[in-house]
PDB file of C-alpha atoms in Angstrom:
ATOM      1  CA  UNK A   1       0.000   0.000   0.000  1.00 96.00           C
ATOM      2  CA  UNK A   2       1.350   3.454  -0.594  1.00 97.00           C
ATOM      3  CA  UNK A   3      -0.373   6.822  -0.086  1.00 96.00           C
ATOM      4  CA  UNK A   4      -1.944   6.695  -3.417  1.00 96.00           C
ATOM      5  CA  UNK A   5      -4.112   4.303  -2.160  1.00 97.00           C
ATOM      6  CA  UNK A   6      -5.092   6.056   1.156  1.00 97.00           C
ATOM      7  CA  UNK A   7      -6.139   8.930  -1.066  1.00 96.00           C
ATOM      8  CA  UNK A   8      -8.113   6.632  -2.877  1.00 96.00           C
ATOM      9  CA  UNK A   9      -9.853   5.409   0.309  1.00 95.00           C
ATOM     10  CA  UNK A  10     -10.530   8.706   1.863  1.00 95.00           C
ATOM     11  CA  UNK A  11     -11.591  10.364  -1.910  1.00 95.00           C
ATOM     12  CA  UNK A  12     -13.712   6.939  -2.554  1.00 95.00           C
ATOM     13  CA  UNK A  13     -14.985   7.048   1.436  1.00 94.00           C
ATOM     14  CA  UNK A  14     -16.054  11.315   1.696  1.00 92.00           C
ATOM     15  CA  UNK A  15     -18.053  13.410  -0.838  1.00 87.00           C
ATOM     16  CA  UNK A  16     -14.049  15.229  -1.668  1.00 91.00           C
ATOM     17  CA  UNK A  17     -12.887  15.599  -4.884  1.00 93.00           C
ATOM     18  CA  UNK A  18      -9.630  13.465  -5.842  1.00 94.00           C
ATOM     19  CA  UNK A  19      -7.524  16.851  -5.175  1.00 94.00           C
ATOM     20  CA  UNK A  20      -9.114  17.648  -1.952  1.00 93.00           C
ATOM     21  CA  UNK A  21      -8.495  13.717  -0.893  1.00 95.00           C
ATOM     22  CA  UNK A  22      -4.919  14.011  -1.626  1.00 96.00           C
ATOM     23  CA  UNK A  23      -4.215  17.477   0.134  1.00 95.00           C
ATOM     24  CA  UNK A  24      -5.981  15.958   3.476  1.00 95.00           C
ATOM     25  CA  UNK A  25      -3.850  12.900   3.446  1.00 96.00           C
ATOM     26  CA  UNK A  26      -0.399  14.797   2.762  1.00 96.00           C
ATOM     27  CA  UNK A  27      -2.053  17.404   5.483  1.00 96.00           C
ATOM     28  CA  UNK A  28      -1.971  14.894   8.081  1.00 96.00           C
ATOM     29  CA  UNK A  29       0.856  13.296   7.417  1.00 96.00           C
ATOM     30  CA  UNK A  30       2.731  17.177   7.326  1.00 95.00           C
ATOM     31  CA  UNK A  31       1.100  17.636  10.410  1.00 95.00           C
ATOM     32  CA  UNK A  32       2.814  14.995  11.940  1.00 96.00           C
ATOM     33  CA  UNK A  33       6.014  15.533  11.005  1.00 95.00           C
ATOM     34  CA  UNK A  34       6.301  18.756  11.582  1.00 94.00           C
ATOM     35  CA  UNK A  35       5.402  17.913  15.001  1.00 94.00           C
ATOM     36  CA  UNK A  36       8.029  15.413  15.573  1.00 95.00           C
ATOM     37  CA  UNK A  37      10.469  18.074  13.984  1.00 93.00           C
ATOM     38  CA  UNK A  38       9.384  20.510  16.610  1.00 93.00           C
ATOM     39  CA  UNK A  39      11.048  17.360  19.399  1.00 93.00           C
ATOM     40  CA  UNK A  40       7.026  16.332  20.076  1.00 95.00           C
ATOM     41  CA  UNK A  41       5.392  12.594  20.209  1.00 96.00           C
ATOM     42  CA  UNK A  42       2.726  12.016  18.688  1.00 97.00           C
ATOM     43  CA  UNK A  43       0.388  10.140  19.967  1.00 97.00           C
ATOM     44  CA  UNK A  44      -2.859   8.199  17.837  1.00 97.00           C
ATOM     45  CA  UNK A  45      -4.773   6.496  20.128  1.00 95.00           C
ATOM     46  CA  UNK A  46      -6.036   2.940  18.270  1.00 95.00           C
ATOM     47  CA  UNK A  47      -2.971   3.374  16.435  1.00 97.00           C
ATOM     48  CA  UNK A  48       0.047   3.663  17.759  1.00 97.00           C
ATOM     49  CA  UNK A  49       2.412   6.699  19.196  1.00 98.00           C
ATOM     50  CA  UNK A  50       5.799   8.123  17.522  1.00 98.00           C
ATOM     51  CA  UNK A  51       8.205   8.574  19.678  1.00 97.00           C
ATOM     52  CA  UNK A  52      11.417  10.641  20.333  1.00 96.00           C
ATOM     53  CA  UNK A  53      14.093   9.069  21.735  1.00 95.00           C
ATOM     54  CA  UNK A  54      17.468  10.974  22.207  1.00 95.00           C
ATOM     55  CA  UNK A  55      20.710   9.257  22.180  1.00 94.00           C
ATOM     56  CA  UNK A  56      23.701   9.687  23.718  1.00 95.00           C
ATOM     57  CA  UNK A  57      27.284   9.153  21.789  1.00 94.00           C
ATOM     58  CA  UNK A  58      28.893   6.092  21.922  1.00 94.00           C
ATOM     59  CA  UNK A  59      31.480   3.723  20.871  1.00 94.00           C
ATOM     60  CA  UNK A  60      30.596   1.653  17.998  1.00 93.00           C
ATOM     61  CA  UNK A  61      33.197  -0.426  15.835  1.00 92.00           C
ATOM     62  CA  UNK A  62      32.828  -1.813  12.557  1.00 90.00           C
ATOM     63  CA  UNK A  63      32.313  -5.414  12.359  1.00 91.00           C
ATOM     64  CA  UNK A  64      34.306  -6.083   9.408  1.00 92.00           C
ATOM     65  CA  UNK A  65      37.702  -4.261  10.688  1.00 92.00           C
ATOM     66  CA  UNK A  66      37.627  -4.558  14.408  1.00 90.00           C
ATOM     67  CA  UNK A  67      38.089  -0.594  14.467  1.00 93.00           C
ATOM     68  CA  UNK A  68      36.242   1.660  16.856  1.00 93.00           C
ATOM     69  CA  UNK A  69      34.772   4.785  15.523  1.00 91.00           C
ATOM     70  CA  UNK A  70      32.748   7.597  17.755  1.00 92.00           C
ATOM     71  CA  UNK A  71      28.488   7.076  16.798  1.00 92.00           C
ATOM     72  CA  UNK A  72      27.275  10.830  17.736  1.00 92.00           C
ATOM     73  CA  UNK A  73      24.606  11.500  19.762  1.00 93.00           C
ATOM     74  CA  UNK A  74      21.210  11.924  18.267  1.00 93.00           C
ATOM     75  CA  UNK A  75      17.608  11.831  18.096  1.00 95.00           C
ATOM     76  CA  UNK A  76      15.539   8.645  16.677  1.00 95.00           C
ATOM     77  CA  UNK A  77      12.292   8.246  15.833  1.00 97.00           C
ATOM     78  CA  UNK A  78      10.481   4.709  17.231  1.00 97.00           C
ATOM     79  CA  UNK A  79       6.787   4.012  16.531  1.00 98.00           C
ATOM     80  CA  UNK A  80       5.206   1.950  19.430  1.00 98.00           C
ATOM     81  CA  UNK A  81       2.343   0.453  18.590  1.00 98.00           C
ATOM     82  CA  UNK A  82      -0.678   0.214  20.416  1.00 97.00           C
ATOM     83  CA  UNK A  83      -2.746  -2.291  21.862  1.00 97.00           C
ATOM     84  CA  UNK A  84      -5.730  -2.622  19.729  1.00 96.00           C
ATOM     85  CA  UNK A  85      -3.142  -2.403  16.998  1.00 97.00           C
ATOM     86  CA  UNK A  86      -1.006  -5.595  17.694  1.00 96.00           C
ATOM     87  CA  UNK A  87      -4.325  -7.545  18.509  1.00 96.00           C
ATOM     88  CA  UNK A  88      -5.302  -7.030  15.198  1.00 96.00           C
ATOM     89  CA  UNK A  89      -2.174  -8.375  13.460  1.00 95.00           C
ATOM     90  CA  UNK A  90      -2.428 -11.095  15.414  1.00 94.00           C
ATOM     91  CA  UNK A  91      -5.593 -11.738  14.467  1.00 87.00           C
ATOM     92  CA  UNK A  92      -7.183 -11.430  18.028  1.00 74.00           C
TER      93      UNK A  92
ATOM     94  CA  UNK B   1       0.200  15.539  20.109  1.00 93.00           C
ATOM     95  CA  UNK B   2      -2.802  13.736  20.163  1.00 94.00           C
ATOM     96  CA  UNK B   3      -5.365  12.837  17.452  1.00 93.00           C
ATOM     97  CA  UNK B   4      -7.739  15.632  18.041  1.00 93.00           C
ATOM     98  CA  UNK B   5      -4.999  18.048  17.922  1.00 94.00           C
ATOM     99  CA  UNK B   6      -3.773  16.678  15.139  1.00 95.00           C
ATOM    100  CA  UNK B   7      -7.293  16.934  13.535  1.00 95.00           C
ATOM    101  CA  UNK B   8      -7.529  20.250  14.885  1.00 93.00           C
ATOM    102  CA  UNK B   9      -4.439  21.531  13.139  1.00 93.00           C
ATOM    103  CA  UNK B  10      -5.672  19.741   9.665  1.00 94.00           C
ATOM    104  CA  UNK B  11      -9.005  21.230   9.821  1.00 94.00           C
ATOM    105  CA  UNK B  12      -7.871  24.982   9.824  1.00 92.00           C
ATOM    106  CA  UNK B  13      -5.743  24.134   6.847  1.00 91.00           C
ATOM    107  CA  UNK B  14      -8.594  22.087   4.377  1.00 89.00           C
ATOM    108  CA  UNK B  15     -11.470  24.644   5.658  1.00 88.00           C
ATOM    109  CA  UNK B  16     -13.198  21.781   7.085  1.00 90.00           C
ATOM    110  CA  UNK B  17     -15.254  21.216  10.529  1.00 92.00           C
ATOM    111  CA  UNK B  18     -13.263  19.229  12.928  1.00 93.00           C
ATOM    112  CA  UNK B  19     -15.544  16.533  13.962  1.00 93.00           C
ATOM    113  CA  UNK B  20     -15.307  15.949   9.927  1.00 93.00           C
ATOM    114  CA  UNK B  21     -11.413  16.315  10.066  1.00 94.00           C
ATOM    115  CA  UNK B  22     -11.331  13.741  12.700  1.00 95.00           C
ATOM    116  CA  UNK B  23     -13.154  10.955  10.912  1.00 95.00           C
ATOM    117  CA  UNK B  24     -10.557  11.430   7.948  1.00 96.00           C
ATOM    118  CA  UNK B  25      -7.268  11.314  10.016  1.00 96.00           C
ATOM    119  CA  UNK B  26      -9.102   8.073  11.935  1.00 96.00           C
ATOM    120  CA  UNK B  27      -9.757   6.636   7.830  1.00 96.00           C
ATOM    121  CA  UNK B  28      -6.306   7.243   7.269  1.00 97.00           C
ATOM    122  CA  UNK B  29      -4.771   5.309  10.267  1.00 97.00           C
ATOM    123  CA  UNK B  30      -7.618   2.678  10.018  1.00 97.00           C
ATOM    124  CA  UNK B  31      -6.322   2.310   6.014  1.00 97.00           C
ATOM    125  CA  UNK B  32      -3.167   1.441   7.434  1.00 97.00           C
ATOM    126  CA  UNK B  33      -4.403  -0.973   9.947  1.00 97.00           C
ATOM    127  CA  UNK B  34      -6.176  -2.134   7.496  1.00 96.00           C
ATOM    128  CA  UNK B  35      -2.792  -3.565   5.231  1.00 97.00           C
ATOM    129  CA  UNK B  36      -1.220  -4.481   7.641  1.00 97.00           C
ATOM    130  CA  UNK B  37      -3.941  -6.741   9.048  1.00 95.00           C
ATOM    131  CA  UNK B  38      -3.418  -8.410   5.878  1.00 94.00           C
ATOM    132  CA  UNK B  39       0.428  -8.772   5.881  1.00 93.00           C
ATOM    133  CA  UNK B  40       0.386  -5.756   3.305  1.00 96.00           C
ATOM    134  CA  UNK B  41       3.013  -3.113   3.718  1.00 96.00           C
ATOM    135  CA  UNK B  42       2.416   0.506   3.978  1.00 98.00           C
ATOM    136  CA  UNK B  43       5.420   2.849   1.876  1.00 97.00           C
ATOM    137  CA  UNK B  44       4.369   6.673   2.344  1.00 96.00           C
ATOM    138  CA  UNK B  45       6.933   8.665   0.652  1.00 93.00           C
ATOM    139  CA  UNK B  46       8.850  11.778   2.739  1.00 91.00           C
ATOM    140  CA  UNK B  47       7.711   9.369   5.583  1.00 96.00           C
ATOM    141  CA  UNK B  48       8.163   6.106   6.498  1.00 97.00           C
ATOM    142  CA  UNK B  49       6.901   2.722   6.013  1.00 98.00           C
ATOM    143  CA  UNK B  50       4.904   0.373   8.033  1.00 98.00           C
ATOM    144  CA  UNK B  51       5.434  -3.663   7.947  1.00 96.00           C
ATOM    145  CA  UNK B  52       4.727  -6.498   9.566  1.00 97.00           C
ATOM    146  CA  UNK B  53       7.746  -8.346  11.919  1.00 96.00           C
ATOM    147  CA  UNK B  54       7.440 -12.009  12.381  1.00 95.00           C
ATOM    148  CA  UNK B  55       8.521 -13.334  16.044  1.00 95.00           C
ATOM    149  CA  UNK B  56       9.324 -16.597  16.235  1.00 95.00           C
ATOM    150  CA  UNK B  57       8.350 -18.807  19.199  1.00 95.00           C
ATOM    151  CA  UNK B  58      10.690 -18.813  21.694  1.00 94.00           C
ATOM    152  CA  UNK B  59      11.577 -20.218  25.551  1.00 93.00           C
ATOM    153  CA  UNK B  60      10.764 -17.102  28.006  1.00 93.00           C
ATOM    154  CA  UNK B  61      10.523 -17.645  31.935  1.00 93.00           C
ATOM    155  CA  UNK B  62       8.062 -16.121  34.570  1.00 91.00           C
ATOM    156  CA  UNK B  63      10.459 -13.597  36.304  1.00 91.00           C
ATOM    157  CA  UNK B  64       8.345 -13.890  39.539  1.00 92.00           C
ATOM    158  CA  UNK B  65       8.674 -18.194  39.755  1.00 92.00           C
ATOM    159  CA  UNK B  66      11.424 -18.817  36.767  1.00 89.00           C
ATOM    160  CA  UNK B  67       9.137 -21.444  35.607  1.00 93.00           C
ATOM    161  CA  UNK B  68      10.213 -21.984  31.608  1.00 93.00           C
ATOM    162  CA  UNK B  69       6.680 -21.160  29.515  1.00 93.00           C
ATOM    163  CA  UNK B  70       6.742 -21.175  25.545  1.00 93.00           C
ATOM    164  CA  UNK B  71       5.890 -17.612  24.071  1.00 92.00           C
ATOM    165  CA  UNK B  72       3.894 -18.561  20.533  1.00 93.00           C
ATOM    166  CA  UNK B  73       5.084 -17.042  17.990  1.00 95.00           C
ATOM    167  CA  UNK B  74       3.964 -13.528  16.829  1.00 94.00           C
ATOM    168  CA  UNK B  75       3.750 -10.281  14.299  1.00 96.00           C
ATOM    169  CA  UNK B  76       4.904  -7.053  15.411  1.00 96.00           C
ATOM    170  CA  UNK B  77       3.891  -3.986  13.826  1.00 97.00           C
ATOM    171  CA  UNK B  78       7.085  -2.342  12.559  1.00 97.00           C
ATOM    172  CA  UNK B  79       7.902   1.499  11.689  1.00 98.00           C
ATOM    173  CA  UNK B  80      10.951   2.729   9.544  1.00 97.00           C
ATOM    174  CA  UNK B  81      11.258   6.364   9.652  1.00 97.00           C
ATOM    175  CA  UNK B  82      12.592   7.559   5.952  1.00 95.00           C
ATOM    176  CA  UNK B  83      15.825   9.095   4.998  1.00 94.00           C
ATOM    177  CA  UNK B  84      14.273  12.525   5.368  1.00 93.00           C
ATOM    178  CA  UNK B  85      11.914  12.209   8.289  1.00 94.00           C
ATOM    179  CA  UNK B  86      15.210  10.400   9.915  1.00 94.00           C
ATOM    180  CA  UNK B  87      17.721  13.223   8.943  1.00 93.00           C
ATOM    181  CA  UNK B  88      15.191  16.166  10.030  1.00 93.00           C
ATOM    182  CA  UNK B  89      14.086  15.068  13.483  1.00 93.00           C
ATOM    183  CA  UNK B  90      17.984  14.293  13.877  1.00 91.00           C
ATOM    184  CA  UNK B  91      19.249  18.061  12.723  1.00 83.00           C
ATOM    185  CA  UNK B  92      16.769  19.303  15.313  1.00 55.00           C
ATOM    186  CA  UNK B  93      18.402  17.680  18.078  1.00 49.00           C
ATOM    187  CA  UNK B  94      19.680  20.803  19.895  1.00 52.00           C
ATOM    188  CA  UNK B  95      15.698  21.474  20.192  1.00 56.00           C
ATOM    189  CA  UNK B  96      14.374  20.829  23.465  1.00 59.00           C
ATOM    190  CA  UNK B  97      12.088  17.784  23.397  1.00 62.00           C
ATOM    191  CA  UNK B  98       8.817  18.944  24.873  1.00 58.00           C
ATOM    192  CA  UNK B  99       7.245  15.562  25.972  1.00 52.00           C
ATOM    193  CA  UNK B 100       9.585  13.167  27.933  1.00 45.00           C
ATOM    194  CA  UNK B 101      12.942  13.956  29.459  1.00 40.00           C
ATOM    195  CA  UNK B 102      16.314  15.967  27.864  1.00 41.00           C
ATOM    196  CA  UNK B 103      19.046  17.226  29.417  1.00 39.00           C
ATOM    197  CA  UNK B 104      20.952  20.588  28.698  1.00 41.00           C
ATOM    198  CA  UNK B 105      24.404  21.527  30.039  1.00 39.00           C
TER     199      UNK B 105
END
């Protein structure tokens, strides 16, 4: 599935035309970044919440050379999913 | 941010009522739910994508009585930030975080 076919859902789905559908799907999803950007989780409850996690520098080493190298600190995004989510996959 | 803010921010943008907004973002994530229920993947460009992990079954004990107990095997709902989600949370690192904890010299 790619976002062509959420567009499709949402245009099929509301009384929108096919350009409204696609600038309220690339809305949300703008939305969302742009909160993460701004260092914020986001949380969707049924679905799941993105979530900031900073990290601090460490020591990493390559596995193929044996030599160390510095990994800087940064910030990663996870995605924890939520319960009603994972029940679903699993078919529950 | 929560849904209904996030609904709340969309619906000033696409001139719509909220209660309306809301219903869309919930179509959206239920679309994804949706493929993935079915083992689909989800690629949104400038994103990320959504997949499905398989867990195999494995030996795990009961921390309280260390009794061994099987754990059945399992999918896990998986998110990959992209490149450029990835790269801009990253650059704004400096930024204090404004849910959860960060420290500052």
């Amino acid at each position: 599935m790619v976002k062509d076919d959420i567009i499709d859902i949402v245009y099929k789905k509301v009384g929108f035309t096919h350009s409204e559908a696609v600038a309220a799907v690339e809305l949300i999803f703008e939305a969302v970044k742009e909160r993460l950007m701004a260092g914020e989780d986001v949380n969707i409850v049924g679905f799941g919440k993105f979530c900031l996690r900073d990290k601090k520098e460490r020591v990493g080493r390559n596995p193929k050379t044996g030599q160390e190298f510095k990994i800087t600190s940064r910030r990663v995004l996870t995605f924890k999913p939520s319960k009603n989510l994972k029940e679903i996959v699993n078919n529950k | 941010m929560t849904k209904s803010e996030l609904a709340e921010q969309v619906s000033t943008k696409i001139n719509l009522p909220k209660k309306e907004t809301e219903h869309i973002v919930s179509m959206v994530f239920e679309s994804i739910i949706g493929a993935l229920s079915h083992g689909d993947k989800v690629e949104l460009r400038g994103f990320g994508s959504f997949r499905i992990r398989h867990r195999a079954l494995r030996e795990g004990r009961n921390p309280k009585t260390g009794e061994k107990v099987k754990v059945p095997p399992k999918k896990v709902p998986f998110f990959r930030a992209g490149k450029e989600l990835k790269e801009m949370v990253n650059n704004k690192a400096g930024s204090q975080k404004t849910a959860g904890s960060s420290q500052h010299p």
